[in-house]
XYZ file of C-alpha atoms in Angstrom:
393
model
C -29.635 -179.560 -93.276
C -33.138 -180.515 -92.272
C -34.689 -179.081 -89.157
C -35.823 -181.456 -86.421
C -39.175 -181.123 -84.643
C -40.499 -182.746 -81.493
C -43.840 -184.542 -81.712
C -45.632 -181.475 -80.346
C -43.945 -179.046 -82.752
C -44.523 -181.395 -85.679
C -48.205 -181.827 -84.814
C -48.794 -178.074 -84.419
C -47.152 -177.251 -87.758
C -49.176 -179.979 -89.499
C -52.390 -178.936 -87.717
C -53.064 -182.418 -86.343
C -53.094 -183.720 -82.781
C -50.076 -185.205 -81.024
C -52.271 -188.241 -80.439
C -52.605 -188.682 -84.223
C -48.818 -188.515 -84.680
C -48.266 -191.066 -81.931
C -50.969 -193.323 -83.358
C -49.376 -193.307 -86.827
C -46.032 -194.090 -85.169
C -47.573 -197.023 -83.289
C -49.193 -198.291 -86.504
C -45.856 -198.160 -88.336
C -47.071 -195.530 -90.784
C -44.891 -192.595 -89.724
C -41.887 -193.487 -87.630
C -39.802 -190.626 -86.173
C -36.530 -189.792 -87.907
C -34.737 -190.122 -84.575
C -34.878 -189.863 -80.804
C -33.316 -187.002 -78.842
C -30.985 -187.542 -75.872
C -33.919 -186.610 -73.656
C -36.052 -189.329 -75.267
C -38.237 -187.080 -77.471
C -39.376 -188.338 -80.852
C -37.899 -186.168 -83.625
C -39.364 -185.508 -87.078
C -37.890 -183.782 -90.129
C -39.218 -181.597 -92.940
C -39.361 -184.675 -95.178
C -41.795 -186.276 -92.742
C -44.383 -183.602 -93.609
C -44.531 -185.105 -97.116
C -45.087 -188.574 -95.664
C -47.807 -187.277 -93.339
C -49.520 -185.461 -96.208
C -49.623 -188.689 -98.220
C -51.091 -190.636 -95.295
C -53.788 -188.021 -94.655
C -54.689 -187.807 -98.365
C -55.002 -191.579 -98.757
C -57.029 -191.778 -95.545
C -59.370 -189.068 -96.858
C -59.786 -191.029 -100.091
C -61.079 -194.024 -98.137
C -58.077 -196.329 -97.853
C -57.724 -198.374 -94.677
C -54.629 -198.023 -92.511
C -53.445 -201.475 -93.634
C -53.744 -200.395 -97.265
C -51.947 -197.111 -96.562
C -49.184 -198.990 -94.778
C -48.656 -201.278 -97.746
C -48.628 -198.296 -100.157
C -46.095 -196.300 -98.104
C -43.876 -199.093 -96.804
C -41.025 -198.220 -99.190
C -41.231 -194.437 -98.851
C -37.817 -192.950 -98.163
C -36.974 -189.421 -97.070
C -37.730 -187.128 -99.974
C -37.702 -190.049 -102.426
C -40.612 -190.226 -104.799
C -42.392 -187.247 -103.232
C -43.162 -185.770 -106.653
C -44.605 -189.093 -107.853
C -46.534 -189.486 -104.605
C -48.087 -186.028 -104.923
C -49.038 -186.686 -108.559
C -50.727 -189.944 -107.555
C -52.694 -188.180 -104.837
C -53.675 -185.399 -107.243
C -54.951 -187.983 -109.719
C -57.006 -189.719 -107.036
C -58.461 -186.433 -105.784
C -59.444 -185.436 -109.338
C -61.234 -188.739 -109.818
C -63.082 -188.325 -106.541
C -64.120 -184.805 -107.612
C -65.428 -186.241 -110.903
C -67.421 -188.808 -108.968
C -68.900 -186.196 -106.616
C -69.835 -184.034 -109.605
C -71.656 -187.014 -111.084
C -73.527 -187.524 -107.801
C -74.438 -183.803 -107.761
C -75.767 -183.908 -111.337
C -77.795 -187.032 -110.604
C -79.252 -185.461 -107.453
C -80.261 -182.329 -109.386
C -81.914 -184.389 -112.132
C -83.793 -186.519 -109.601
C -84.916 -183.482 -107.594
C -86.199 -181.856 -110.786
C -88.164 -184.989 -111.658
C -89.715 -185.120 -108.188
C -90.773 -181.440 -108.412
C -92.197 -181.706 -111.925
C -93.990 -185.034 -111.590
C -96.380 -186.326 -109.018
C -95.369 -189.812 -110.127
C -91.886 -190.776 -108.923
C -89.690 -192.560 -111.437
C -88.182 -195.256 -109.215
C -85.746 -196.292 -111.936
C -84.161 -192.845 -111.602
C -84.038 -193.232 -107.811
C -82.386 -196.630 -108.167
C -79.872 -195.113 -110.586
C -79.069 -192.433 -107.991
C -78.525 -195.108 -105.329
C -76.205 -196.968 -107.683
C -74.170 -193.838 -108.488
C -73.925 -192.871 -104.817
C -72.737 -196.339 -103.832
C -70.069 -196.380 -106.547
C -67.566 -194.588 -104.338
C -66.402 -197.718 -102.497
C -65.958 -199.471 -105.825
C -63.977 -196.513 -107.203
C -61.635 -196.536 -104.196
C -61.027 -200.239 -104.852
C -60.229 -199.404 -108.479
C -57.770 -196.709 -107.376
C -56.053 -199.265 -105.158
C -55.917 -201.755 -108.026
C -54.407 -199.082 -110.250
C -51.727 -198.306 -107.661
C -50.964 -202.017 -107.257
C -50.715 -202.439 -111.026
C -48.222 -199.562 -111.196
C -46.114 -201.154 -108.436
C -45.906 -204.453 -110.334
C -45.082 -202.759 -113.643
C -42.402 -200.600 -111.987
C -40.586 -203.605 -110.487
C -40.175 -205.117 -113.960
C -39.223 -201.783 -115.507
C -36.548 -200.952 -112.921
C -34.913 -204.341 -112.414
C -35.319 -206.228 -115.712
C -32.118 -207.326 -117.435
C -33.525 -207.348 -120.971
C -33.017 -203.812 -122.383
C -36.208 -204.166 -124.448
C -39.094 -203.743 -122.044
C -42.110 -206.043 -122.050
C -44.497 -203.535 -123.628
C -42.046 -202.640 -126.396
C -41.505 -206.342 -127.095
C -45.235 -207.102 -127.216
C -45.869 -204.098 -129.479
C -43.122 -205.229 -131.865
C -44.852 -208.610 -132.255
C -48.092 -206.945 -133.345
C -46.578 -205.430 -136.516
C -49.393 -202.875 -136.846
C -49.961 -201.344 -140.298
C -51.259 -197.807 -141.128
C -55.034 -197.447 -141.007
C -55.708 -200.673 -139.108
C -58.326 -201.112 -136.398
C -57.047 -202.597 -133.141
C -58.999 -203.921 -130.157
C -57.296 -204.204 -126.775
C -59.088 -206.232 -124.105
C -58.202 -205.516 -120.490
C -56.327 -202.339 -121.388
C -55.549 -201.407 -117.770
C -53.992 -197.946 -117.636
C -53.024 -197.969 -121.328
C -49.357 -198.732 -120.701
C -48.958 -200.753 -123.931
C -49.614 -197.627 -126.012
C -48.035 -195.126 -123.656
C -44.671 -196.906 -123.800
C -44.815 -197.075 -127.596
C -45.857 -193.525 -128.386
C -44.284 -192.349 -131.585
C -44.253 -195.882 -133.011
C -47.987 -196.099 -133.751
C -48.545 -195.898 -137.540
C -50.783 -193.106 -138.910
C -54.522 -193.627 -139.220
C -54.638 -196.452 -136.683
C -57.828 -196.650 -134.607
C -57.413 -198.247 -131.194
C -60.396 -199.393 -129.137
C -59.294 -199.780 -125.526
C -61.626 -201.790 -123.331
C -61.668 -203.056 -119.767
C -64.258 -204.406 -117.369
C -63.093 -201.769 -114.852
C -64.475 -198.266 -115.403
C -61.638 -196.841 -113.318
C -59.003 -198.448 -115.529
C -60.651 -197.194 -118.731
C -60.755 -193.671 -117.330
C -57.077 -193.870 -116.381
C -56.193 -195.109 -119.881
C -58.147 -192.218 -121.411
C -56.223 -189.705 -119.291
C -52.841 -191.308 -120.030
C -53.371 -191.516 -123.789
C -55.299 -188.357 -124.655
C -52.239 -186.823 -126.347
C -50.772 -190.088 -127.647
C -53.419 -191.883 -129.696
C -54.534 -190.249 -132.937
C -57.824 -192.167 -132.769
C -58.716 -193.698 -129.429
C -62.045 -195.223 -128.405
C -62.526 -196.121 -124.726
C -65.230 -198.541 -123.620
C -66.208 -200.537 -120.546
C -67.370 -204.071 -121.363
C -66.853 -207.741 -120.595
C -64.814 -209.575 -123.237
C -67.313 -212.446 -123.113
C -69.811 -210.124 -124.798
C -68.038 -207.660 -127.107
C -70.463 -204.980 -128.387
C -68.881 -204.816 -131.844
C -69.892 -206.034 -135.291
C -68.360 -209.219 -136.656
C -65.132 -209.008 -138.665
C -64.503 -205.386 -137.700
C -60.915 -205.480 -136.335
C -57.579 -206.250 -137.979
C -55.900 -207.179 -134.720
C -56.814 -207.800 -131.089
C -54.636 -207.975 -127.979
C -55.083 -209.226 -124.418
C -52.040 -208.597 -122.238
C -52.044 -210.872 -119.158
C -55.834 -210.951 -119.129
C -57.162 -214.359 -120.167
C -56.335 -216.136 -116.899
C -58.816 -213.824 -115.154
C -61.690 -214.596 -117.535
C -64.468 -216.955 -116.521
C -65.965 -218.935 -119.410
C -62.783 -218.406 -121.397
C -64.039 -220.307 -124.451
C -66.949 -217.888 -124.723
C -64.539 -214.919 -124.677
C -62.273 -216.499 -127.308
C -65.290 -217.184 -129.509
C -66.207 -213.508 -129.273
C -62.652 -212.377 -130.068
C -62.574 -214.616 -133.137
C -65.975 -213.274 -134.208
C -64.910 -209.605 -134.244
C -61.638 -210.258 -136.099
C -61.489 -209.927 -139.871
C -60.825 -213.119 -141.899
C -57.063 -212.407 -141.898
C -57.137 -210.954 -138.392
C -54.578 -211.776 -135.696
C -55.028 -212.122 -131.930
C -52.088 -211.570 -129.559
C -52.384 -212.745 -125.961
C -49.746 -213.084 -123.274
C -49.355 -215.499 -120.374
C -46.968 -216.690 -117.672
C -45.306 -220.056 -117.212
C -45.102 -222.130 -114.032
C -41.652 -220.804 -113.099
C -42.570 -217.113 -113.419
C -41.479 -215.047 -110.357
C -41.158 -218.281 -108.371
C -38.504 -216.828 -106.043
C -40.917 -214.193 -104.735
C -43.438 -216.805 -103.620
C -40.616 -218.870 -102.140
C -39.323 -215.896 -100.138
C -42.774 -215.081 -98.768
C -43.412 -218.698 -97.796
C -39.959 -219.045 -96.231
C -40.715 -216.031 -94.023
C -44.184 -217.358 -93.115
C -45.426 -220.661 -94.538
C -49.050 -219.487 -94.319
C -48.580 -216.773 -96.968
C -50.175 -217.335 -100.359
C -49.591 -214.548 -102.872
C -52.433 -215.732 -105.079
C -55.583 -217.696 -104.321
C -55.307 -219.356 -107.738
C -52.261 -220.284 -109.807
C -53.009 -218.172 -112.881
C -50.831 -220.294 -115.155
C -53.080 -223.284 -114.397
C -56.072 -221.364 -115.757
C -54.268 -220.072 -118.843
C -50.495 -220.312 -119.111
C -47.634 -220.974 -121.485
C -47.974 -224.708 -120.850
C -51.703 -225.094 -121.604
C -52.647 -221.906 -123.478
C -51.857 -223.253 -126.945
C -54.316 -226.142 -126.634
C -57.061 -223.789 -125.426
C -56.475 -221.313 -128.262
C -56.417 -224.005 -130.972
C -60.095 -224.640 -130.311
C -60.826 -221.180 -131.781
C -57.941 -220.310 -134.127
C -56.456 -222.196 -137.072
C -52.837 -221.215 -136.351
C -51.306 -220.667 -132.915
C -47.630 -219.791 -132.394
C -45.927 -219.303 -129.020
C -43.084 -216.772 -128.604
C -41.030 -216.483 -125.386
C -39.738 -213.269 -123.827
C -36.239 -213.831 -122.431
C -35.591 -211.883 -119.243
C -35.050 -212.004 -115.468
C -34.944 -209.481 -112.634
C -32.066 -208.500 -110.364
C -33.687 -206.669 -107.439
C -31.330 -204.866 -105.031
C -33.947 -202.890 -103.079
C -35.769 -204.848 -100.331
C -38.394 -202.104 -100.142
C -39.308 -202.483 -103.820
C -39.635 -206.237 -103.326
C -41.861 -205.645 -100.294
C -44.092 -203.302 -102.302
C -44.497 -205.939 -105.009
C -45.372 -208.680 -102.516
C -47.875 -206.448 -100.728
C -49.542 -205.589 -104.058
C -50.374 -209.225 -104.825
C -53.876 -210.717 -104.627
C -53.256 -213.191 -101.812
C -53.406 -213.230 -98.010
C -50.021 -211.570 -97.370
C -51.433 -208.534 -95.535
C -52.954 -210.847 -92.940
C -49.513 -212.123 -91.921
C -47.271 -209.145 -92.683
C -49.276 -206.113 -91.511
C -47.534 -205.976 -88.105
C -44.195 -207.452 -89.225
C -42.990 -205.068 -91.950
C -39.688 -204.244 -90.251
C -38.952 -207.913 -89.583
C -39.812 -208.867 -93.166
C -37.622 -206.099 -94.593
C -34.678 -207.279 -92.475
C -35.312 -210.822 -93.737
C -35.098 -209.615 -97.348
C -31.987 -207.530 -96.627
C -30.205 -210.640 -95.347
C -31.196 -212.541 -98.481
C -29.562 -209.810 -100.572
C -26.305 -209.667 -98.606
C -24.406 -212.337 -100.548
C -24.890 -211.063 -104.125
C -26.201 -207.590 -103.390
C -29.455 -208.497 -105.131
C -32.034 -211.250 -105.503
C -32.402 -212.852 -108.928
C -36.020 -213.400 -109.969
C -37.009 -215.787 -112.756
C -39.284 -214.483 -115.478
C -41.164 -216.946 -117.640
C -43.498 -215.043 -119.882
C -44.447 -214.980 -123.513
C -47.211 -214.473 -126.030
C -49.378 -216.464 -128.411
C -49.903 -215.247 -131.975
C -53.265 -216.603 -133.174
C -54.661 -216.459 -136.707
C -58.238 -217.188 -137.762
């Protein structure tokens, strides 16, 4: 059985102030496990894990609102191993960044000592590297949010063939081929299909986010026989024409400005018989989640832009036909049955809209709202409308 600690005992053991513990309680970050008959707040051994996660994320530069959204579904002892691994990954990346700053400082100092003339380009480079930290923290947050969204589909999907396995099966990769992935994210497409990649295949994984490319490199270092990792914008691909057998863009194109320019580039780097695979959502995709959020508070918008209006199953074919001679659409049949209100909350909080503005001080109320919605069936059914286009030059 777990031991119970008063606020004072808990604070002393954790080497923080009682004021800090009370503040995290007030902010909804670390609620006590119970209240004693005398009215004292009581904490358990499991709460030390929660506190450690909060302090680590705070050290890494996350705001309290962001920490709250990342820990809202933490349960006693649940996911502690995963939480610690996430924190370790973030700390390692911050160490790498600080090492880069140190190296740049040493190089700049050496230049200043050896030359009477200051190379201001080097100084500007140092400023850029030093200021990257805020951007890196944002990338870490994006990576965590991406994982939350992937996990919801993985845990609650009805189709036994997961999305990444399905997409990989469409690609029909042959031994020795060269593949280009645009917007690779954390490399999940290849991670979930390890062991299925034919021999001699070279995969170039690219993303506009340096943080995502680094995460893909770490995830796939023992999986890909030949992996090339590059940061670039798909509107300007730094590759020779007709150099890839296949290209893939998994839920990427609706984020791309000047989409026709990007598609022209993709067509350019594909070989004459090359194939491009790109995925998209339809108008009905995950509609129940938006409906739930709006029912709770009509001001909530989970996305500033309807992505399917930019590039979706309904209009994507016409856009692609301007650049490819053959375009075929294939649907992925699936839906979700979510029985955990906390997991649904995590997903909603990970979206790109204004939900934090209206939910940050109403987490408990929103969770109770979702629990009531699940009472009748024991779960909430979520529509999935997703698929892919197979495009040939």
